[in-house]
Structures are given as structure tokens and as C-alpha cells.
Short mmCIF file of C-alpha atoms and ligand atoms in Angstrom, two decimals:
data_model
loop_
_atom_site.label_atom_id
_atom_site.label_comp_id
_atom_site.label_asym_id
_atom_site.label_seq_id
_atom_site.Cartn_x
_atom_site.Cartn_y
_atom_site.Cartn_z
CA MET A 213 -46.82 0.37 -0.90
CA ASP A 214 -43.66 0.11 1.14
CA PHE A 215 -40.72 -2.24 0.57
CA THR A 216 -41.13 -2.39 -3.18
CA ILE A 217 -38.36 -1.79 -5.70
CA LYS A 218 -40.09 1.48 -6.60
CA THR A 219 -40.04 2.71 -3.01
CA TYR A 220 -36.41 1.69 -2.73
CA LYS A 221 -35.55 3.95 -5.64
CA LYS A 222 -37.45 6.86 -4.08
CA LEU A 223 -35.64 6.32 -0.80
CA LEU A 224 -32.22 6.47 -2.44
CA GLN A 225 -33.22 9.51 -4.50
CA SER A 226 -34.20 11.42 -1.38
CA PHE A 227 -30.71 10.95 0.06
CA LEU A 228 -29.04 11.91 -3.22
CA GLN A 229 -31.18 15.03 -3.63
CA ASN A 230 -30.21 16.12 -0.15
CA GLY A 231 -26.48 15.94 -0.69
CA TYR A 232 -25.59 12.55 0.78
CA SER A 233 -22.86 10.40 -0.73
CA LEU A 234 -24.10 6.83 -1.06
CA ILE A 235 -21.21 4.46 -0.49
CA PRO A 236 -20.35 0.76 -0.09
CA TYR A 237 -19.07 -0.41 3.29
CA LYS A 238 -15.51 -0.84 2.01
CA GLU A 239 -15.32 2.86 1.25
CA TYR A 240 -16.28 3.70 4.82
CA CYS A 241 -13.34 1.56 6.01
CA GLU A 242 -10.83 2.90 3.51
CA ASN A 243 -11.53 6.61 3.26
CA LYS A 244 -14.63 8.09 4.80
CA PRO A 245 -16.03 10.75 2.50
CA GLU A 246 -16.32 14.36 3.59
CA GLY A 247 -19.79 15.56 4.42
CA LYS A 248 -22.99 13.57 4.66
CA PHE A 249 -22.97 9.92 3.73
CA LEU A 250 -25.13 6.82 3.78
CA ILE A 251 -23.53 3.38 3.68
CA LEU A 252 -25.56 0.91 1.61
CA ARG A 253 -25.36 -2.62 2.93
CA HIS A 254 -27.38 -5.57 1.66
CA ASP A 255 -27.44 -8.98 3.29
CA VAL A 256 -28.47 -11.43 0.61
CA ASP A 257 -30.01 -14.02 2.92
CA GLU A 258 -32.15 -15.40 0.08
CA ILE A 259 -33.96 -14.39 -3.14
CA ALA A 260 -30.76 -13.36 -4.85
CA ASN A 261 -32.83 -12.28 -7.88
CA ASN A 262 -34.16 -9.30 -5.98
CA ALA A 263 -30.61 -8.32 -5.10
CA LEU A 264 -29.89 -7.91 -8.79
CA LYS A 265 -32.93 -5.63 -9.19
CA MET A 266 -31.74 -3.44 -6.35
CA ALA A 267 -28.21 -3.44 -7.75
CA GLN A 268 -29.51 -2.25 -11.13
CA ILE A 269 -31.43 0.62 -9.55
CA GLU A 270 -28.32 1.71 -7.67
CA TYR A 271 -26.27 1.44 -10.83
CA ASN A 272 -28.76 3.62 -12.71
CA LEU A 273 -28.51 6.22 -9.96
CA GLY A 274 -24.72 6.09 -10.21
CA VAL A 275 -24.09 4.68 -6.74
CA LYS A 276 -22.31 1.62 -5.35
CA ALA A 277 -23.44 -0.63 -2.54
CA THR A 278 -22.18 -3.70 -0.69
CA TYR A 279 -23.75 -7.11 -1.20
CA TYR A 280 -22.99 -9.78 1.39
CA PHE A 281 -23.65 -13.27 0.03
CA ARG A 282 -24.05 -16.45 2.04
CA ILE A 283 -22.59 -19.78 0.99
CA VAL A 284 -26.03 -21.50 1.07
CA LYS A 285 -27.78 -22.13 -2.23
CA GLN A 286 -30.59 -19.59 -1.69
CA SER A 287 -28.01 -16.82 -1.68
CA ASN A 288 -25.01 -18.18 -3.53
CA LYS A 289 -26.09 -17.77 -7.16
CA PRO A 290 -22.96 -17.46 -9.33
CA GLU A 291 -24.60 -15.66 -12.25
CA ILE A 292 -26.19 -13.07 -9.92
CA ILE A 293 -22.97 -12.46 -7.97
CA LYS A 294 -21.13 -11.99 -11.25
CA LYS A 295 -23.67 -9.53 -12.60
CA ILE A 296 -23.71 -7.49 -9.40
CA ALA A 297 -19.91 -7.34 -9.36
CA ASP A 298 -19.98 -6.26 -13.02
CA LEU A 299 -22.22 -3.33 -12.07
CA GLY A 300 -19.35 -2.12 -9.90
CA HIS A 301 -20.78 -3.00 -6.49
CA GLU A 302 -18.77 -4.40 -3.60
CA ILE A 303 -19.15 -8.13 -2.94
CA GLY A 304 -18.59 -9.46 0.56
CA TYR A 305 -19.01 -12.72 2.42
CA HIS A 306 -22.01 -13.14 4.76
CA TYR A 307 -20.37 -15.74 6.97
CA GLU A 308 -21.88 -18.26 9.38
CA ASP A 309 -18.98 -20.65 9.72
CA LEU A 310 -18.91 -20.89 13.50
CA ALA A 311 -22.59 -21.85 13.62
CA PHE A 312 -22.14 -24.43 10.84
CA ALA A 313 -19.10 -25.86 12.63
CA LYS A 314 -21.07 -26.00 15.90
CA GLY A 315 -18.46 -23.93 17.66
CA ASP A 316 -15.41 -25.87 16.40
CA LEU A 317 -13.00 -22.98 15.81
CA GLN A 318 -10.46 -24.83 13.70
CA LEU A 319 -13.13 -26.24 11.42
CA ALA A 320 -14.76 -22.80 11.18
CA LYS A 321 -11.43 -21.27 10.20
CA LYS A 322 -10.98 -23.87 7.48
CA THR A 323 -14.41 -23.34 5.93
CA PHE A 324 -14.17 -19.55 6.37
CA GLU A 325 -10.94 -19.52 4.36
CA LYS A 326 -12.36 -21.81 1.72
CA ASN A 327 -15.58 -19.80 1.33
CA LEU A 328 -13.75 -16.48 1.30
CA ALA A 329 -11.47 -17.80 -1.44
CA TYR A 330 -14.56 -18.84 -3.37
CA PHE A 331 -16.13 -15.35 -3.19
CA ARG A 332 -12.79 -13.86 -4.14
CA THR A 333 -13.07 -15.57 -7.51
CA TYR A 334 -15.79 -12.96 -8.24
CA TYR A 335 -14.42 -9.93 -6.46
CA PRO A 336 -11.39 -8.96 -4.31
CA VAL A 337 -13.37 -9.27 -1.07
CA LYS A 338 -12.18 -6.85 1.63
CA THR A 339 -15.12 -6.89 4.05
CA VAL A 340 -17.27 -9.63 5.54
CA CYS A 341 -20.39 -9.54 7.68
CA MET A 342 -21.83 -12.11 10.05
CA HIS A 343 -25.14 -13.81 9.43
CA GLY A 344 -27.31 -13.81 12.55
CA SER A 345 -27.95 -17.61 12.60
CA SER A 346 -30.79 -16.95 15.03
CA THR A 347 -31.50 -20.59 15.79
CA SER A 348 -27.91 -21.58 16.52
CA LYS A 349 -26.48 -21.20 19.99
CA TYR A 350 -23.22 -20.03 18.43
CA ASP A 351 -22.65 -16.38 17.66
CA ASN A 352 -20.70 -16.17 14.41
CA ARG A 353 -18.89 -13.07 15.66
CA ASP A 354 -17.17 -15.10 18.39
CA PHE A 355 -14.89 -16.26 15.60
CA TRP A 356 -13.09 -12.92 15.99
CA LYS A 357 -12.19 -13.65 19.59
CA SER A 358 -9.58 -16.02 18.17
CA PHE A 359 -8.76 -14.48 14.81
CA GLN A 360 -8.16 -11.06 13.33
CA LEU A 361 -9.60 -9.58 10.15
CA SER A 362 -6.06 -8.94 8.90
CA ASP A 363 -5.29 -12.69 9.16
CA PHE A 364 -7.52 -13.05 6.11
CA GLY A 365 -6.58 -9.84 4.28
CA LEU A 366 -9.80 -8.17 5.42
CA ILE A 367 -10.35 -4.58 6.52
CA GLY A 368 -13.94 -4.48 7.72
CA GLU A 369 -16.82 -6.23 9.45
CA PRO A 370 -19.80 -3.91 10.03
CA TYR A 371 -20.43 -5.21 13.56
CA LEU A 372 -16.78 -4.77 14.58
CA THR A 373 -15.46 -1.85 12.59
CA THR A 374 -18.32 0.66 12.63
CA ASP A 375 -18.56 3.43 15.21
CA PHE A 376 -22.27 3.19 15.96
CA LYS A 377 -22.06 6.22 18.23
CA LEU A 378 -21.37 8.32 15.16
CA ILE A 379 -23.15 6.24 12.55
CA PHE A 380 -26.92 5.85 12.75
CA TYR A 381 -27.89 2.26 11.96
CA PHE A 382 -31.26 1.36 10.51
CA THR A 383 -32.55 -1.87 9.04
CA ASP A 384 -35.64 -3.27 7.34
CA THR A 385 -35.77 -6.50 9.42
CA GLY A 386 -39.36 -7.76 9.50
CA TYR A 387 -40.58 -5.30 6.84
CA ALA A 388 -40.41 -2.25 9.05
CA TRP A 389 -37.59 0.14 9.87
CA ASP A 390 -38.43 -0.29 13.55
CA GLY A 391 -38.80 -4.10 13.51
CA GLY A 392 -35.68 -4.56 15.61
CA LYS A 393 -37.49 -6.59 18.22
CA TYR A 394 -37.63 -9.48 15.76
CA ALA A 395 -33.88 -9.58 15.33
CA VAL A 396 -32.03 -11.97 17.59
CA ARG A 397 -28.36 -11.17 16.99
CA ASP A 398 -28.16 -8.49 14.37
CA VAL A 399 -29.02 -5.82 16.90
CA VAL A 400 -27.15 -2.58 17.28
CA LYS A 401 -27.65 -0.20 20.19
CA ASN A 402 -29.48 2.92 19.06
CA HIS A 403 -27.46 5.92 20.28
CA PHE A 404 -29.56 8.43 18.39
CA GLY A 405 -32.94 7.95 20.05
CA LEU A 406 -34.52 7.89 16.61
CA THR A 407 -36.95 5.37 15.14
CA PHE A 408 -38.75 5.23 11.82
CA HIS A 409 -41.50 2.86 10.82
CA SER A 410 -42.02 3.38 7.08
CA SER A 411 -39.75 4.40 4.24
CA LYS A 412 -41.99 7.43 3.82
CA GLU A 413 -41.10 8.61 7.31
CA ILE A 414 -37.40 8.33 6.46
CA ILE A 415 -37.85 10.24 3.20
CA THR A 416 -39.72 13.02 5.03
CA SER A 417 -36.99 13.26 7.65
CA VAL A 418 -34.26 13.38 5.00
CA ASN A 419 -36.11 16.08 3.07
CA LYS A 420 -36.55 18.16 6.21
CA GLY A 421 -32.83 17.90 6.93
CA GLU A 422 -33.52 16.11 10.21
CA PHE A 423 -32.01 12.74 9.35
CA PRO A 424 -28.53 11.92 10.77
CA GLU A 425 -25.66 13.00 8.54
CA HIS A 426 -23.84 9.68 8.79
CA SER A 427 -25.73 6.43 8.66
CA LEU A 428 -25.65 2.79 7.65
CA MET A 429 -28.68 1.22 6.04
CA LEU A 430 -29.07 -2.53 6.04
CA ALA A 431 -31.63 -3.42 3.39
CA HIS A 432 -32.33 -7.10 2.83
CA THR A 433 -33.41 -8.37 -0.55
CA LEU A 434 -37.10 -8.80 0.18
CA TRP A 435 -38.07 -5.63 -1.69
CA SER A 436 -40.38 -6.87 -4.46
CA SER A 437 -41.25 -5.71 -7.91
CA THR A 438 -44.51 -7.68 -8.24
CA ILE A 439 -47.66 -7.57 -6.15
CA THR A 440 -47.78 -11.38 -5.84
CA GLN A 441 -44.30 -11.63 -4.39
CA TRP A 442 -44.92 -8.60 -2.19
CA THR A 443 -48.06 -10.18 -0.70
CA LEU A 444 -46.53 -13.63 -0.22
CA LEU A 445 -43.39 -12.27 1.37
CA HIS A 446 -45.29 -9.96 3.71
CA LEU A 447 -47.46 -12.84 4.83
CA ARG A 448 -44.45 -15.10 5.34
CA GLU A 449 -42.50 -12.44 7.21
CA PHE A 450 -45.48 -11.74 9.44
CA LEU A 451 -45.74 -15.42 10.38
CA ARG A 452 -42.00 -15.88 10.69
CA ASN A 453 -41.51 -12.80 12.86
CA ASN A 454 -44.21 -13.85 15.26
CA LEU A 455 -42.93 -17.40 15.45
CA LYS A 456 -39.35 -16.18 15.94
CA TYR A 457 -40.51 -13.72 18.58
CA MET A 458 -42.43 -16.39 20.48
CA ALA A 459 -39.67 -18.96 20.04
CA GLN A 460 -37.31 -16.70 21.95
CA ARG A 461 -39.66 -16.95 24.91
CA ASN A 462 -40.75 -20.57 24.69
CA GLN A 463 -38.38 -23.56 24.65
CA PHE A 464 -40.77 -25.93 22.86
CA LEU A 465 -41.46 -23.46 20.04
CA LYS A 466 -37.77 -22.69 19.87
CA LYS A 467 -37.04 -26.33 19.10
CA ILE A 468 -39.71 -26.55 16.39
CA TYR A 469 -38.62 -23.27 14.84
CA GLY A 470 -34.98 -24.40 14.85
CA THR A 471 -35.86 -27.64 13.06
CA MET A 472 -37.90 -25.78 10.45
CA VAL A 473 -35.12 -23.30 9.73
CA LYS A 474 -32.56 -26.10 9.44
CA ALA A 475 -34.76 -27.95 6.94
CA TYR A 476 -35.30 -24.79 4.90
CA TRP A 477 -31.64 -23.85 4.67
CA LYS A 478 -30.29 -27.33 4.08
CA LYS A 479 -27.25 -26.95 1.82
ZN1 ZN B 515 -28.15 -12.72 7.29
#
């Protein structure tokens, strides 16, 4: 079974056994390691409990990753953030201020500062990462057309400060490593001409020495440790992906989908 906590461990082990350094995003910004590396990025959109399970596996393997938390209640779980920080991982802010402020830049700046200060009570946050906010017409990254990372004491934002020509980007959006068509904003141009469907395919490629030497993996926190959660989440993702996909092509569905998402994420 793919996208389980067990598979996640196997995936990380394959990189470690083949000489890759597994690093948090901050380390990529500060001092890129010599040789092969894989940046571990997690967007904690929801189910923060699973994030802790992944963080423990990484800790047991002796590696550090980056966890980007949102301010909404499904993600922002103080005791989980604290535990993950205690395991030595990097904590970052998964911001969506411009979408929440409906494009009002000054309001977005105010809430961004406030939320960043909040996450800094857990960890000295140095990097932030935008949340896709697929149903909003505002792109959270547009915030950076008016402000600079250094204005907030930040050094990195994966969408702005990663050289994707040199770094191979792969993500588990929609429970597949090639589910990119379901993503609305968190899309990165693939300069490598490589696609993988299952984790097994990635492991095989890594073991054969064919996988890119420098890469960034975005793994969400939908990797389950129980069969019930695995089944429910797969079913939900299947429905959500198809609805999201259709909503991008149909105005009426787009409206319904937007209302549903708003209701679900209500703060
Ligand atoms: Zn997100």
C-alpha cells in the first residue's frame, strides 16, 4: 500500500542508503550540502497528528525536515507544533494572508506579521511557504511583489528561493507523485522530464542511481498509519480531486466547490 507511514519510512531509507543528505529547507538556503541531497518539506494543511508521526520517523532515522503550519485550526495545533520542534525539525509558516485579506495588502501585512510572530513563539522561523488557496482569486505569492523576505527576517520561500532548474521537485498532491494536474497554484515547471507515479517507482529509481542528485520533496500529511484512515482519505481525495479538476473548467461547480471549502476551513 502506498502513502502509508510504513512506505514513507521505506522511501526515506532508500535515499539514505544511496548517500543522499536529507535536509530541511532552511539548510538549503543557508549552506547547501556537498553531494547528493533531498530537501524534506511538509505542508501541514490538515491532520496535524499525522505530521507528528512522520516527524517521529524522520527523527528515528536521524534526519530533519521542514513543517509548514497554517494558522487555521486544522493545522495549528500547539501541542503538535511544540513536539515537532522538540524533535529538532524546522517549523515554518504556511501563509495565506493575501487570500484571507481578499487582496488588501496592508491588512495582509498586518496578519502576516502577527501570525509569523505567533509561530516564532515555537521556533525561530526563517522560512515560509505559501498555501495554494485554490478557491481564492488571490495568489498568496503576490504579497512578495510589495514586500521582501528580509523585511520580516526571513531567508527562504520555496517558490521564490529555489532553483527548480537544478532542483527536481516532486509532490504527493492527490495521492500520486504525478498528480500535478490536480494542483491549481502549487505547480512547478518540470525541467527534468521525469515523472513517477508510485513511491515504489521512486525507490527503484533511487536504488538504480537514476534519480536526480538534488531534489525537493513536498509530502503532505495524508500518509496514514491505519487502514481505516487510509481508505477514507483515499476516497475523499479521489472525490475532491475530481471536483477540483472539474471546478477549474466549470463556473457553476467552481462556485459550489468554493463555498464548500470555505465552510470546511472556517476559522
Ligand atoms: Zn497548503
